[in-house]
Protein backbone atom coordinates (compact mmCIF):
# COMPACT_ATOMS: atom_id res chain seq x y z
CA UNK A 1 0.00 0.00 0.00
CA UNK A 2 2.85 2.35 0.83
CA UNK A 3 4.15 1.90 -2.72
CA UNK A 4 0.86 2.93 -4.20
CA UNK A 5 0.87 6.03 -2.03
CA UNK A 6 4.40 6.84 -3.06
CA UNK A 7 3.59 6.58 -6.76
CA UNK A 8 0.51 8.73 -6.41
CA UNK A 9 2.31 11.41 -4.47
CA UNK A 10 5.07 11.57 -7.04
CA UNK A 11 2.54 12.12 -9.80
CA UNK A 12 0.70 14.85 -7.97
CA UNK A 13 3.64 16.52 -6.27
CA UNK A 14 6.24 18.90 -7.63
CA UNK A 15 7.01 18.41 -11.35
CA UNK A 16 10.62 17.41 -10.65
CA UNK A 17 9.37 14.65 -8.40
CA UNK A 18 10.90 16.18 -5.32
CA UNK A 19 7.82 15.73 -3.09
CA UNK A 20 8.65 13.42 -0.21
CA UNK A 21 6.78 10.10 -0.09
CA UNK A 22 4.14 9.62 2.58
CA UNK A 23 5.31 7.03 5.05
CA UNK A 24 2.59 5.39 7.09
CA UNK A 25 3.53 4.38 10.59
CA UNK A 26 1.26 1.48 11.68
CA UNK A 27 2.30 1.81 15.33
CA UNK A 28 1.11 5.37 15.88
CA UNK A 29 -2.35 6.84 15.83
CA UNK A 30 -2.97 9.37 13.04
CA UNK A 31 -4.73 12.59 13.96
CA UNK A 32 -4.54 14.58 10.72
CA UNK A 33 -4.39 13.05 7.24
CA UNK A 34 -3.91 15.38 4.28
CA UNK A 35 -4.61 13.62 1.01
CA UNK A 36 -3.54 15.16 -2.32
CA UNK A 37 -4.97 18.49 -1.27
CA UNK A 38 -5.68 21.30 -3.72
CA UNK A 39 -6.98 24.67 -2.53
CA UNK A 40 -8.21 27.41 -4.80
CA UNK A 41 -9.73 30.54 -3.35
CA UNK A 42 -11.10 33.67 -4.92
CA UNK A 43 -9.98 37.21 -4.23
CA UNK A 44 -12.13 40.15 -5.21
CA UNK A 45 -11.04 43.64 -6.09
CA UNK A 46 -7.57 42.89 -7.47
CA UNK A 47 -6.37 45.25 -10.21
CA UNK A 48 -8.23 45.75 -13.47
CA UNK A 49 -9.14 48.94 -15.30
CA UNK A 50 -11.87 50.59 -13.32
CA UNK A 51 -14.02 52.15 -16.01
CA UNK A 52 -17.53 51.25 -17.00
CA UNK A 53 -16.92 51.00 -20.76
CA UNK A 54 -14.17 48.41 -20.42
CA UNK A 55 -16.23 46.49 -17.89
CA UNK A 56 -19.15 46.44 -20.34
CA UNK A 57 -16.95 45.19 -23.17
CA UNK A 58 -15.79 42.41 -20.89
CA UNK A 59 -19.35 41.32 -20.27
CA UNK A 60 -20.04 41.31 -24.02
CA UNK A 61 -16.90 39.27 -24.69
CA UNK A 62 -17.88 36.95 -21.84
CA UNK A 63 -14.56 37.43 -20.11
CA UNK A 64 -14.07 36.98 -16.42
CA UNK A 65 -13.69 40.02 -14.24
CA UNK A 66 -10.02 40.88 -13.88
CA UNK A 67 -10.89 42.16 -10.43
CA UNK A 68 -11.59 38.60 -9.37
CA UNK A 69 -8.51 36.43 -9.15
CA UNK A 70 -8.35 32.74 -8.42
CA UNK A 71 -5.40 31.77 -6.31
CA UNK A 72 -4.22 28.18 -6.52
CA UNK A 73 -2.58 28.23 -3.11
CA UNK A 74 -2.08 24.52 -2.37
CA UNK A 75 -1.14 22.30 -5.30
CA UNK A 76 -1.29 18.69 -4.27
CA UNK A 77 -0.04 18.02 -0.77
CA UNK A 78 -0.11 14.77 1.18
CA UNK A 79 1.12 13.93 4.65
CA UNK A 80 0.03 12.26 7.87
CA UNK A 81 0.35 13.75 11.36
CA UNK A 82 0.23 11.53 14.43
CA UNK A 83 -0.89 12.09 18.00
CA UNK A 84 1.69 13.98 20.00
CA UNK A 85 3.32 15.51 16.95
CA UNK A 86 4.46 19.10 17.06
CA UNK A 87 4.91 20.00 13.43
CA UNK A 88 6.63 23.14 12.23
CA UNK A 89 5.69 24.55 8.84
CA UNK A 90 8.29 26.70 7.12
CA UNK A 91 8.52 28.39 3.75
CA UNK A 92 8.94 31.81 2.20
CA UNK A 93 6.17 34.43 2.28
CA UNK A 94 3.23 33.40 0.13
CA UNK A 95 4.25 29.76 -0.07
CA UNK A 96 0.89 28.57 1.26
CA UNK A 97 1.63 28.00 4.95
CA UNK A 98 -1.33 29.92 6.32
CA UNK A 99 -3.63 28.50 3.67
CA UNK A 100 -2.55 25.00 4.68
CA UNK A 101 -3.48 25.71 8.30
CA UNK A 102 -6.87 27.11 7.27
CA UNK A 103 -7.49 24.03 5.15
CA UNK A 104 -6.63 21.70 8.04
CA UNK A 105 -9.05 23.68 10.21
CA UNK A 106 -11.71 23.08 7.55
CA UNK A 107 -12.18 26.80 6.97
CA UNK A 108 -11.21 26.72 3.30
CA UNK A 109 -12.96 23.97 1.34
CA UNK A 110 -10.65 21.76 -0.76
CA UNK A 111 -10.93 21.97 -4.54
CA UNK A 112 -9.94 18.31 -4.70
CA UNK A 113 -8.41 15.82 -2.32
CA UNK A 114 -9.24 16.02 1.34
CA UNK A 115 -8.23 16.70 4.91
CA UNK A 116 -9.24 14.11 7.50
CA UNK A 117 -8.98 14.92 11.18
CA UNK A 118 -9.92 13.65 14.57
CA UNK A 119 -11.88 16.26 16.52
CA UNK A 120 -12.09 19.80 15.30
CA UNK A 121 -8.75 21.49 14.64
CA UNK A 122 -8.79 25.18 15.39
CA UNK A 123 -6.66 28.16 14.54
CA UNK A 124 -5.26 30.12 17.42
CA UNK A 125 -6.56 33.63 16.82
CA UNK A 126 -9.80 35.56 17.11
CA UNK A 127 -8.85 38.84 15.42
CA UNK A 128 -11.58 38.57 12.82
CA UNK A 129 -14.32 38.36 15.42
CA UNK A 130 -13.29 41.44 17.35
CA UNK A 131 -14.54 44.94 16.59
CA UNK A 132 -12.36 47.97 17.02
CA UNK A 133 -15.27 50.24 17.95
CA UNK A 134 -16.10 48.17 21.01
CA UNK A 135 -14.48 48.27 24.41
CA UNK A 136 -11.93 45.68 25.42
CA UNK A 137 -14.48 44.35 27.90
CA UNK A 138 -17.10 43.65 25.24
CA UNK A 139 -14.50 42.25 22.87
CA UNK A 140 -13.40 39.67 25.42
CA UNK A 141 -16.98 38.43 25.73
CA UNK A 142 -17.56 38.55 21.97
CA UNK A 143 -14.28 36.78 21.16
CA UNK A 144 -14.87 34.02 23.70
CA UNK A 145 -18.43 33.44 22.47
CA UNK A 146 -17.14 33.39 18.88
CA UNK A 147 -14.72 30.61 19.81
CA UNK A 148 -17.69 28.62 21.04
CA UNK A 149 -17.56 29.12 24.80
CA UNK A 150 -20.72 29.16 26.88
CA UNK A 151 -21.53 32.39 28.78
CA UNK A 152 -20.61 30.79 32.14
CA UNK A 153 -17.24 29.77 30.79
CA UNK A 154 -16.64 33.31 29.56
CA UNK A 155 -17.33 34.63 33.07
CA UNK A 156 -14.79 32.31 34.64
CA UNK A 157 -12.13 33.06 32.01
CA UNK A 158 -12.69 36.82 31.98
CA UNK A 159 -10.36 37.79 34.83
CA UNK A 160 -7.68 35.44 33.64
CA UNK A 161 -7.73 37.06 30.19
CA UNK A 162 -7.56 40.59 31.58
CA UNK A 163 -4.69 39.61 33.84
CA UNK A 164 -2.78 37.86 31.07
CA UNK A 165 -3.17 40.78 28.66
CA UNK A 166 -1.76 43.02 31.39
CA UNK A 167 -3.36 46.21 30.11
CA UNK A 168 -2.87 49.44 32.04
CA UNK A 169 -5.60 50.41 34.47
CA UNK A 170 -8.81 51.63 32.82
CA UNK A 171 -7.95 50.64 29.26
CA UNK A 172 -10.30 47.69 29.37
CA UNK A 173 -13.22 50.13 29.32
CA UNK A 174 -11.94 51.99 26.24
CA UNK A 175 -12.72 51.04 22.65
CA UNK A 176 -10.01 48.91 21.10
CA UNK A 177 -9.19 51.51 18.48
CA UNK A 178 -7.72 53.60 21.27
CA UNK A 179 -5.16 50.86 22.02
CA UNK A 180 -1.59 50.91 20.80
CA UNK A 181 -0.81 48.10 18.38
CA UNK A 182 1.12 46.27 21.09
CA UNK A 183 -1.75 46.49 23.56
CA UNK A 184 -4.22 45.34 20.91
CA UNK A 185 -2.22 42.27 20.01
CA UNK A 186 -1.72 41.41 23.68
CA UNK A 187 -5.45 41.41 24.29
CA UNK A 188 -6.09 39.44 21.08
CA UNK A 189 -3.55 36.83 22.08
CA UNK A 190 -4.93 36.61 25.61
CA UNK A 191 -8.44 35.98 24.28
CA UNK A 192 -7.29 33.44 21.70
CA UNK A 193 -5.16 31.49 24.16
CA UNK A 194 -7.91 31.17 26.75
CA UNK A 195 -9.32 28.07 25.09
CA UNK A 196 -7.72 24.64 24.75
CA UNK A 197 -7.99 22.64 21.53
CA UNK A 198 -7.74 19.09 20.15
CA UNK A 199 -5.53 20.03 17.24
CA UNK A 200 -3.99 23.42 17.59
CA UNK A 201 -2.88 25.47 14.62
CA UNK A 202 -0.67 28.41 15.43
CA UNK A 203 0.21 31.04 12.88
CA UNK A 204 3.38 33.10 13.07
CA UNK A 205 3.67 36.50 14.65
CA UNK A 206 1.07 35.74 17.27
CA UNK A 207 3.49 36.28 20.07
CA UNK A 208 4.09 39.97 19.52
CA UNK A 209 4.58 42.81 21.92
CA UNK A 210 7.52 43.64 24.11
CA UNK A 211 10.17 41.13 25.18
CA UNK A 212 8.45 40.36 28.45
CA UNK A 213 5.13 39.60 26.80
CA UNK A 214 6.84 37.51 24.11
CA UNK A 215 8.33 35.27 26.79
CA UNK A 216 5.01 35.05 28.55
CA UNK A 217 3.15 34.11 25.36
CA UNK A 218 5.79 31.57 24.31
CA UNK A 219 5.26 29.86 27.68
CA UNK A 220 1.49 29.95 27.12
CA UNK A 221 1.87 28.39 23.66
CA UNK A 222 3.97 25.59 25.20
CA UNK A 223 1.26 24.99 27.76
CA UNK A 224 -1.44 24.84 25.05
CA UNK A 225 0.73 22.51 23.02
CA UNK A 226 0.99 20.06 25.90
CA UNK A 227 -2.80 20.01 26.24
CA UNK A 228 -3.47 19.51 22.53
CA UNK A 229 -3.34 16.22 20.62
CA UNK A 230 -1.15 17.70 17.90
CA UNK A 231 0.21 21.12 17.05
CA UNK A 232 1.05 22.82 13.78
CA UNK A 233 3.25 25.85 14.14
CA UNK A 234 3.94 28.31 11.33
CA UNK A 235 6.90 30.53 12.07
CA UNK A 236 9.80 32.36 10.50
CA UNK A 237 11.88 32.02 13.66
CA UNK A 238 13.82 28.89 12.72
CA UNK A 239 15.29 28.64 16.23
CA UNK A 240 11.89 28.29 17.83
CA UNK A 241 10.94 25.69 15.21
CA UNK A 242 14.02 23.64 16.07
CA UNK A 243 13.29 24.00 19.72
CA UNK A 244 9.56 23.29 19.79
CA UNK A 245 8.90 20.80 16.98
CA UNK A 246 9.67 17.13 16.42
CA UNK A 247 9.00 17.33 12.70
CA UNK A 248 9.08 20.03 10.04
CA UNK A 249 7.27 20.49 6.73
CA UNK A 250 8.95 22.72 4.14
CA UNK A 251 6.35 24.24 1.83
CA UNK A 252 7.06 26.11 -1.39
CA UNK A 253 4.60 27.39 -4.01
CA UNK A 254 1.86 25.26 -2.52
CA UNK A 255 3.85 22.05 -2.69
CA UNK A 256 5.56 19.98 -0.03
CA UNK A 257 9.33 20.04 -0.55
CA UNK A 258 10.51 18.18 2.52
CA UNK A 259 8.99 16.37 5.49
CA UNK A 260 11.56 15.25 8.04
CA UNK A 261 13.08 15.94 11.45
CA UNK A 262 13.72 19.61 12.28
CA UNK A 263 17.49 19.70 11.89
CA UNK A 264 17.52 18.10 8.44
CA UNK A 265 14.76 20.30 7.05
CA UNK A 266 15.89 23.56 8.64
CA UNK A 267 19.45 23.01 7.42
CA UNK A 268 18.28 22.26 3.89
CA UNK A 269 15.93 25.25 3.98
CA UNK A 270 18.63 27.64 5.18
CA UNK A 271 20.98 26.37 2.50
CA UNK A 272 18.39 26.73 -0.28
CA UNK A 273 17.55 30.25 0.76
CA UNK A 274 21.25 31.17 1.00
CA UNK A 275 21.06 32.64 4.46
CA UNK B 1 -12.58 13.53 -7.00
CA UNK B 2 -10.31 11.82 -4.52
CA UNK B 3 -6.92 11.25 -6.10
CA UNK B 4 -5.52 9.05 -3.41
CA UNK B 5 -7.70 6.18 -2.24
CA UNK B 6 -5.12 4.52 0.06
CA UNK B 7 -4.65 7.67 2.18
CA UNK B 8 -8.37 8.40 2.35
CA UNK B 9 -8.97 4.78 3.26
CA UNK B 10 -6.24 4.92 5.89
CA UNK B 11 -7.92 7.97 7.39
CA UNK B 12 -11.40 6.48 7.54
CA UNK B 13 -10.03 3.25 8.98
CA UNK B 14 -8.71 5.26 11.91
CA UNK B 15 -12.01 7.06 12.35
CA UNK B 16 -10.88 10.43 11.02
CA UNK B 17 -13.46 12.69 9.43
CA UNK B 18 -13.34 15.25 6.61
CA UNK B 19 -12.57 18.52 8.33
CA UNK B 20 -14.46 20.67 5.82
CA UNK B 21 -17.51 18.43 5.81
CA UNK B 22 -21.04 19.66 6.41
CA UNK B 23 -22.55 18.22 9.62
CA UNK B 24 -25.88 16.38 9.37
CA UNK B 25 -28.85 18.72 9.69
CA UNK B 26 -29.72 17.68 13.25
CA UNK B 27 -26.21 18.32 14.50
CA UNK B 28 -26.14 21.57 12.54
CA UNK B 29 -29.27 22.87 14.27
CA UNK B 30 -27.82 21.85 17.65
CA UNK B 31 -24.58 23.74 16.92
CA UNK B 32 -26.60 26.75 15.87
CA UNK B 33 -28.54 26.60 19.12
CA UNK B 34 -25.30 26.43 21.11
CA UNK B 35 -24.16 29.58 19.36
CA UNK B 36 -27.27 31.58 20.25
CA UNK B 37 -25.33 33.72 22.74
CA UNK B 38 -22.73 34.49 20.11
CA UNK B 39 -25.42 35.41 17.58
CA UNK B 40 -27.02 37.80 20.04
CA UNK B 41 -23.70 39.30 21.17
CA UNK B 42 -22.55 39.72 17.57
CA UNK B 43 -25.80 41.46 16.60
CA UNK B 44 -25.70 43.81 19.59
CA UNK B 45 -22.03 44.58 18.99
CA UNK B 46 -22.68 45.44 15.34
CA UNK B 47 -25.61 47.58 16.33
CA UNK B 48 -23.50 49.52 18.81
CA UNK B 49 -20.52 49.96 16.52
CA UNK B 50 -22.81 51.22 13.74
CA UNK B 51 -23.25 54.52 15.54
CA UNK B 52 -19.95 55.01 17.35
CA UNK B 53 -18.66 57.47 14.76
CA UNK B 54 -21.57 59.87 15.25
CA UNK B 55 -21.86 62.27 18.15
CA UNK B 56 -25.48 61.44 18.95
CA UNK B 57 -24.75 57.71 18.92
CA UNK B 58 -27.67 55.46 19.73
CA UNK B 59 -30.08 58.41 19.55
CA UNK B 60 -30.02 57.90 15.78
CA UNK B 61 -31.84 54.63 16.28
CA UNK B 62 -34.87 56.70 17.27
CA UNK B 63 -34.14 59.70 15.07
CA UNK B 64 -33.91 57.76 11.80
CA UNK B 65 -37.46 56.33 11.89
CA UNK B 66 -38.75 59.64 13.26
CA UNK B 67 -37.21 61.57 10.36
CA UNK B 68 -38.53 58.99 7.92
CA UNK B 69 -42.03 59.47 9.28
CA UNK B 70 -41.52 63.24 9.11
CA UNK B 71 -40.65 63.08 5.42
CA UNK B 72 -43.80 61.10 4.65
CA UNK B 73 -45.89 63.52 6.67
CA UNK B 74 -44.39 66.47 4.78
CA UNK B 75 -44.99 65.02 1.32
CA UNK B 76 -48.21 63.06 1.65
CA UNK B 77 -49.80 64.92 4.53
CA UNK B 78 -48.94 68.58 3.92
CA UNK B 79 -47.88 68.89 0.25
CA UNK B 80 -50.22 66.45 -1.44
CA UNK B 81 -52.80 66.43 1.33
CA UNK B 82 -53.71 62.97 0.14
CA UNK B 83 -56.11 60.64 1.84
CA UNK B 84 -56.45 58.01 -0.92
CA UNK B 85 -60.11 57.56 -0.15
CA UNK B 86 -59.26 56.50 3.39
CA UNK B 87 -61.19 57.96 6.33
CA UNK B 88 -60.04 61.27 7.74
CA UNK B 89 -56.66 61.22 9.53
CA UNK B 90 -55.94 57.57 8.70
CA UNK B 91 -53.59 57.89 5.79
CA UNK B 92 -50.48 59.02 7.68
CA UNK B 93 -50.62 56.27 10.35
CA UNK B 94 -51.54 53.82 7.57
CA UNK B 95 -48.51 54.86 5.54
CA UNK B 96 -46.02 54.99 8.42
CA UNK B 97 -47.06 51.59 9.76
CA UNK B 98 -46.69 50.09 6.30
CA UNK B 99 -43.30 51.67 5.68
CA UNK B 100 -41.83 50.69 9.05
CA UNK B 101 -42.99 47.09 8.84
CA UNK B 102 -42.01 46.66 5.19
CA UNK B 103 -38.58 48.18 5.93
CA UNK B 104 -37.90 45.34 8.37
CA UNK B 105 -38.20 42.79 5.57
CA UNK B 106 -36.44 45.02 3.07
CA UNK B 107 -33.42 45.59 5.32
CA UNK B 108 -33.25 41.91 6.30
CA UNK B 109 -33.03 40.99 2.63
CA UNK B 110 -30.36 43.60 1.98
CA UNK B 111 -28.14 42.78 4.92
CA UNK B 112 -28.69 39.05 4.53
CA UNK B 113 -27.31 39.19 1.00
CA UNK B 114 -24.12 40.81 2.31
CA UNK B 115 -23.81 38.81 5.52
CA UNK B 116 -21.44 36.15 4.18
CA UNK B 117 -19.32 38.31 1.86
CA UNK B 118 -18.75 41.01 4.47
CA UNK B 119 -17.56 38.51 7.04
CA UNK B 120 -15.28 36.37 4.94
CA UNK B 121 -12.31 36.95 7.23
CA UNK B 122 -14.39 35.73 10.18
CA UNK B 123 -15.50 32.67 8.21
CA UNK B 124 -11.88 31.91 7.32
CA UNK B 125 -10.71 32.23 10.91
CA UNK B 126 -13.24 30.55 13.16
CA UNK B 127 -15.55 27.58 13.22
CA UNK B 128 -19.23 28.22 13.70
CA UNK B 129 -22.37 27.33 11.79
CA UNK B 130 -22.41 29.90 9.01
CA UNK B 131 -26.17 30.39 9.35
CA UNK B 132 -25.27 32.41 12.48
CA UNK B 133 -24.36 35.34 10.24
CA UNK B 134 -27.63 35.92 8.34
CA UNK B 135 -29.41 35.16 11.62
CA UNK B 136 -27.41 37.80 13.47
CA UNK B 137 -28.09 40.35 10.73
CA UNK B 138 -31.82 39.70 10.97
CA UNK B 139 -31.56 40.16 14.75
CA UNK B 140 -29.88 43.54 14.15
CA UNK B 141 -32.82 44.56 12.00
CA UNK B 142 -35.22 43.28 14.65
CA UNK B 143 -33.52 45.41 17.31
CA UNK B 144 -33.85 48.42 15.00
CA UNK B 145 -37.50 47.62 14.32
CA UNK B 146 -38.35 47.43 18.01
CA UNK B 147 -37.12 51.01 18.43
CA UNK B 148 -39.12 52.07 15.36
CA UNK B 149 -42.20 50.43 16.84
CA UNK B 150 -41.92 52.69 19.87
CA UNK B 151 -41.90 55.71 17.57
CA UNK B 152 -44.80 54.21 15.63
CA UNK B 153 -46.96 53.80 18.77
CA UNK B 154 -46.54 57.48 19.56
CA UNK B 155 -47.49 58.53 16.01
CA UNK B 156 -50.51 56.22 15.87
CA UNK B 157 -51.83 57.45 19.24
CA UNK B 158 -51.15 61.05 18.25
CA UNK B 159 -53.46 60.61 15.26
CA UNK B 160 -56.25 59.62 17.58
CA UNK B 161 -56.25 55.85 17.18
CA UNK B 162 -57.64 54.07 20.27
CA UNK B 163 -55.53 51.69 22.30
CA UNK B 164 -57.34 48.33 22.07
CA UNK B 165 -56.65 44.73 23.08
CA UNK B 166 -55.92 44.12 19.41
CA UNK B 167 -52.53 45.78 19.87
CA UNK B 168 -51.42 42.56 21.58
CA UNK B 169 -51.81 40.77 18.25
CA UNK B 170 -48.79 42.64 16.94
CA UNK B 171 -46.60 40.12 18.79
CA UNK B 172 -47.67 37.12 16.64
CA UNK B 173 -47.51 39.33 13.52
CA UNK B 174 -43.94 40.31 14.30
CA UNK B 175 -43.04 36.71 15.10
CA UNK B 176 -44.36 35.49 11.75
CA UNK B 177 -42.54 38.27 9.96
CA UNK B 178 -39.33 37.55 11.85
CA UNK B 179 -39.45 33.88 10.87
CA UNK B 180 -40.16 34.85 7.27
CA UNK B 181 -37.30 37.37 7.28
CA UNK B 182 -34.85 34.85 8.69
CA UNK B 183 -35.80 32.46 5.89
CA UNK B 184 -35.49 35.00 3.10
CA UNK B 185 -32.22 36.40 4.42
CA UNK B 186 -30.76 32.88 4.67
CA UNK B 187 -31.71 32.25 1.04
CA UNK B 188 -30.20 35.56 -0.09
CA UNK B 189 -27.09 34.99 2.00
CA UNK B 190 -26.25 31.97 -0.13
CA UNK B 191 -27.09 33.72 -3.40
CA UNK B 192 -25.12 36.82 -2.35
CA UNK B 193 -22.13 34.79 -1.17
CA UNK B 194 -21.46 33.40 -4.63
CA UNK B 195 -22.88 36.23 -6.78
CA UNK B 196 -21.76 39.54 -5.34
CA UNK B 197 -23.55 41.49 -8.08
CA UNK B 198 -26.87 40.72 -6.44
CA UNK B 199 -26.38 43.52 -3.91
CA UNK B 200 -26.25 46.06 -6.78
CA UNK B 201 -29.47 44.67 -8.18
CA UNK B 202 -31.40 44.30 -4.94
CA UNK B 203 -32.39 47.97 -4.45
CA UNK B 204 -34.36 47.88 -7.74
CA UNK B 205 -36.02 44.59 -6.96
CA UNK B 206 -36.91 45.75 -3.47
CA UNK B 207 -38.35 49.06 -4.68
CA UNK B 208 -40.50 47.26 -7.22
CA UNK B 209 -41.64 44.95 -4.47
CA UNK B 210 -42.52 47.97 -2.32
CA UNK B 211 -44.74 49.42 -5.07
CA UNK B 212 -46.50 46.10 -5.52
CA UNK B 213 -47.10 45.65 -1.81
CA UNK B 214 -49.79 48.21 -1.06
CA UNK B 215 -47.60 50.26 1.24
CA UNK B 216 -48.39 53.69 -0.16
CA UNK B 217 -51.91 52.79 -1.23
CA UNK B 218 -54.60 50.53 0.19
CA UNK B 219 -54.88 47.30 -1.77
CA UNK B 220 -58.24 46.58 -0.14
CA UNK B 221 -59.56 49.84 -1.55
CA UNK B 222 -57.90 49.22 -4.91
CA UNK B 223 -59.70 45.89 -5.24
CA UNK B 224 -62.97 47.78 -5.36
CA UNK B 225 -61.84 49.82 -8.37
CA UNK B 226 -63.72 48.94 -11.60
CA UNK B 227 -60.63 47.61 -13.39
CA UNK B 228 -59.61 45.16 -10.68
CA UNK B 229 -63.25 44.24 -10.14
CA UNK B 230 -63.33 42.82 -13.66
CA UNK B 231 -60.27 40.63 -13.05
CA UNK B 232 -60.54 39.50 -9.46
CA UNK B 233 -57.59 37.10 -9.79
CA UNK B 234 -55.17 40.05 -9.91
CA UNK B 235 -56.38 41.09 -6.50
CA UNK B 236 -55.97 37.56 -5.18
CA UNK B 237 -52.39 37.37 -6.46
CA UNK B 238 -51.43 40.77 -5.03
CA UNK B 239 -52.97 39.76 -1.73
CA UNK B 240 -50.80 36.65 -1.43
CA UNK B 241 -47.65 38.78 -1.43
CA UNK B 242 -45.81 38.59 1.91
CA UNK B 243 -44.64 42.18 1.44
CA UNK B 244 -48.33 43.12 1.71
CA UNK B 245 -49.50 40.58 4.28
CA UNK B 246 -47.32 41.58 7.24
CA UNK B 247 -47.76 45.37 6.98
CA UNK B 248 -51.50 44.95 6.41
CA UNK B 249 -51.87 42.62 9.43
CA UNK B 250 -49.98 45.14 11.53
CA UNK B 251 -52.42 47.86 10.42
CA UNK B 252 -55.37 45.71 11.49
CA UNK B 253 -53.76 45.39 14.93
CA UNK B 254 -52.87 49.02 15.49
CA UNK B 255 -55.32 51.06 13.39
CA UNK B 256 -58.85 50.37 14.52
CA UNK B 257 -60.28 53.00 12.18
CA UNK B 258 -58.65 51.43 9.16
CA UNK B 259 -59.71 47.94 10.16
CA UNK B 260 -63.30 49.07 10.63
CA UNK B 261 -63.20 50.80 7.25
CA UNK B 262 -61.97 47.67 5.46
CA UNK B 263 -64.53 45.41 7.14
CA UNK B 264 -67.66 47.53 7.12
CA UNK B 265 -67.19 49.93 4.19
CA UNK B 266 -65.28 47.70 1.80
CA UNK B 267 -66.81 44.42 3.03
CA UNK B 268 -63.43 42.69 2.75
CA UNK B 269 -62.49 39.75 4.99
CA UNK B 270 -59.40 40.36 7.14
CA UNK B 271 -58.78 37.01 8.82
CA UNK B 272 -57.51 34.98 5.85
CA UNK B 273 -54.31 37.06 5.83
CA UNK B 274 -53.31 35.37 9.09
CA UNK B 275 -53.27 31.99 7.38
CA UNK B 276 -51.30 33.42 4.45
CA UNK B 277 -48.78 34.99 6.81
CA UNK B 278 -48.23 31.80 8.81
CA UNK B 279 -47.89 29.81 5.59
CA UNK B 280 -45.30 32.18 4.16
CA UNK B 281 -43.31 32.19 7.40
CA UNK B 282 -43.08 28.41 7.63
CA UNK B 283 -42.40 27.79 3.93
CA UNK B 284 -39.81 30.56 3.57
CA UNK B 285 -38.01 29.53 6.73
CA UNK B 286 -37.77 25.86 5.81
CA UNK B 287 -36.78 26.53 2.20
CA UNK B 288 -34.28 29.27 3.12
CA UNK B 289 -32.66 27.26 5.88
CA UNK B 290 -32.32 24.16 3.75
CA UNK B 291 -30.99 26.14 0.79
CA UNK B 292 -28.36 27.90 2.94
CA UNK B 293 -27.35 24.70 4.74
CA UNK B 294 -26.69 22.85 1.48
CA UNK B 295 -23.68 25.08 0.74
CA UNK B 296 -22.39 25.26 4.34
CA UNK B 297 -18.89 23.92 3.64
CA UNK B 298 -18.29 26.17 0.64
CA UNK B 299 -18.77 29.65 2.13
CA UNK B 300 -15.09 30.01 3.01
CA UNK B 301 -14.01 29.97 -0.62
CA UNK B 302 -15.62 33.32 -1.35
CSV table of C-alpha atoms in Angstrom, one decimal, chain A residues 14 73 75 77 90-97 250-258 269 273:
chain,number,residue,atom,x,y,z
A,14,UNK,CA,6.2,18.9,-7.6
A,73,UNK,CA,-2.6,28.2,-3.1
A,75,UNK,CA,-1.1,22.3,-5.3
A,77,UNK,CA,0.0,18.0,-0.8
A,90,UNK,CA,8.3,26.7,7.1
A,91,UNK,CA,8.5,28.4,3.7
A,92,UNK,CA,8.9,31.8,2.2
A,93,UNK,CA,6.2,34.4,2.3
A,94,UNK,CA,3.2,33.4,0.1
A,95,UNK,CA,4.3,29.8,-0.1
A,96,UNK,CA,0.9,28.6,1.3
A,97,UNK,CA,1.6,28.0,4.9
A,250,UNK,CA,8.9,22.7,4.1
A,251,UNK,CA,6.3,24.2,1.8
A,252,UNK,CA,7.1,26.1,-1.4
A,253,UNK,CA,4.6,27.4,-4.0
A,254,UNK,CA,1.9,25.3,-2.5
A,255,UNK,CA,3.9,22.0,-2.7
A,256,UNK,CA,5.6,20.0,0.0
A,257,UNK,CA,9.3,20.0,-0.6
A,258,UNK,CA,10.5,18.2,2.5
A,269,UNK,CA,15.9,25.2,4.0
A,273,UNK,CA,17.6,30.3,0.8
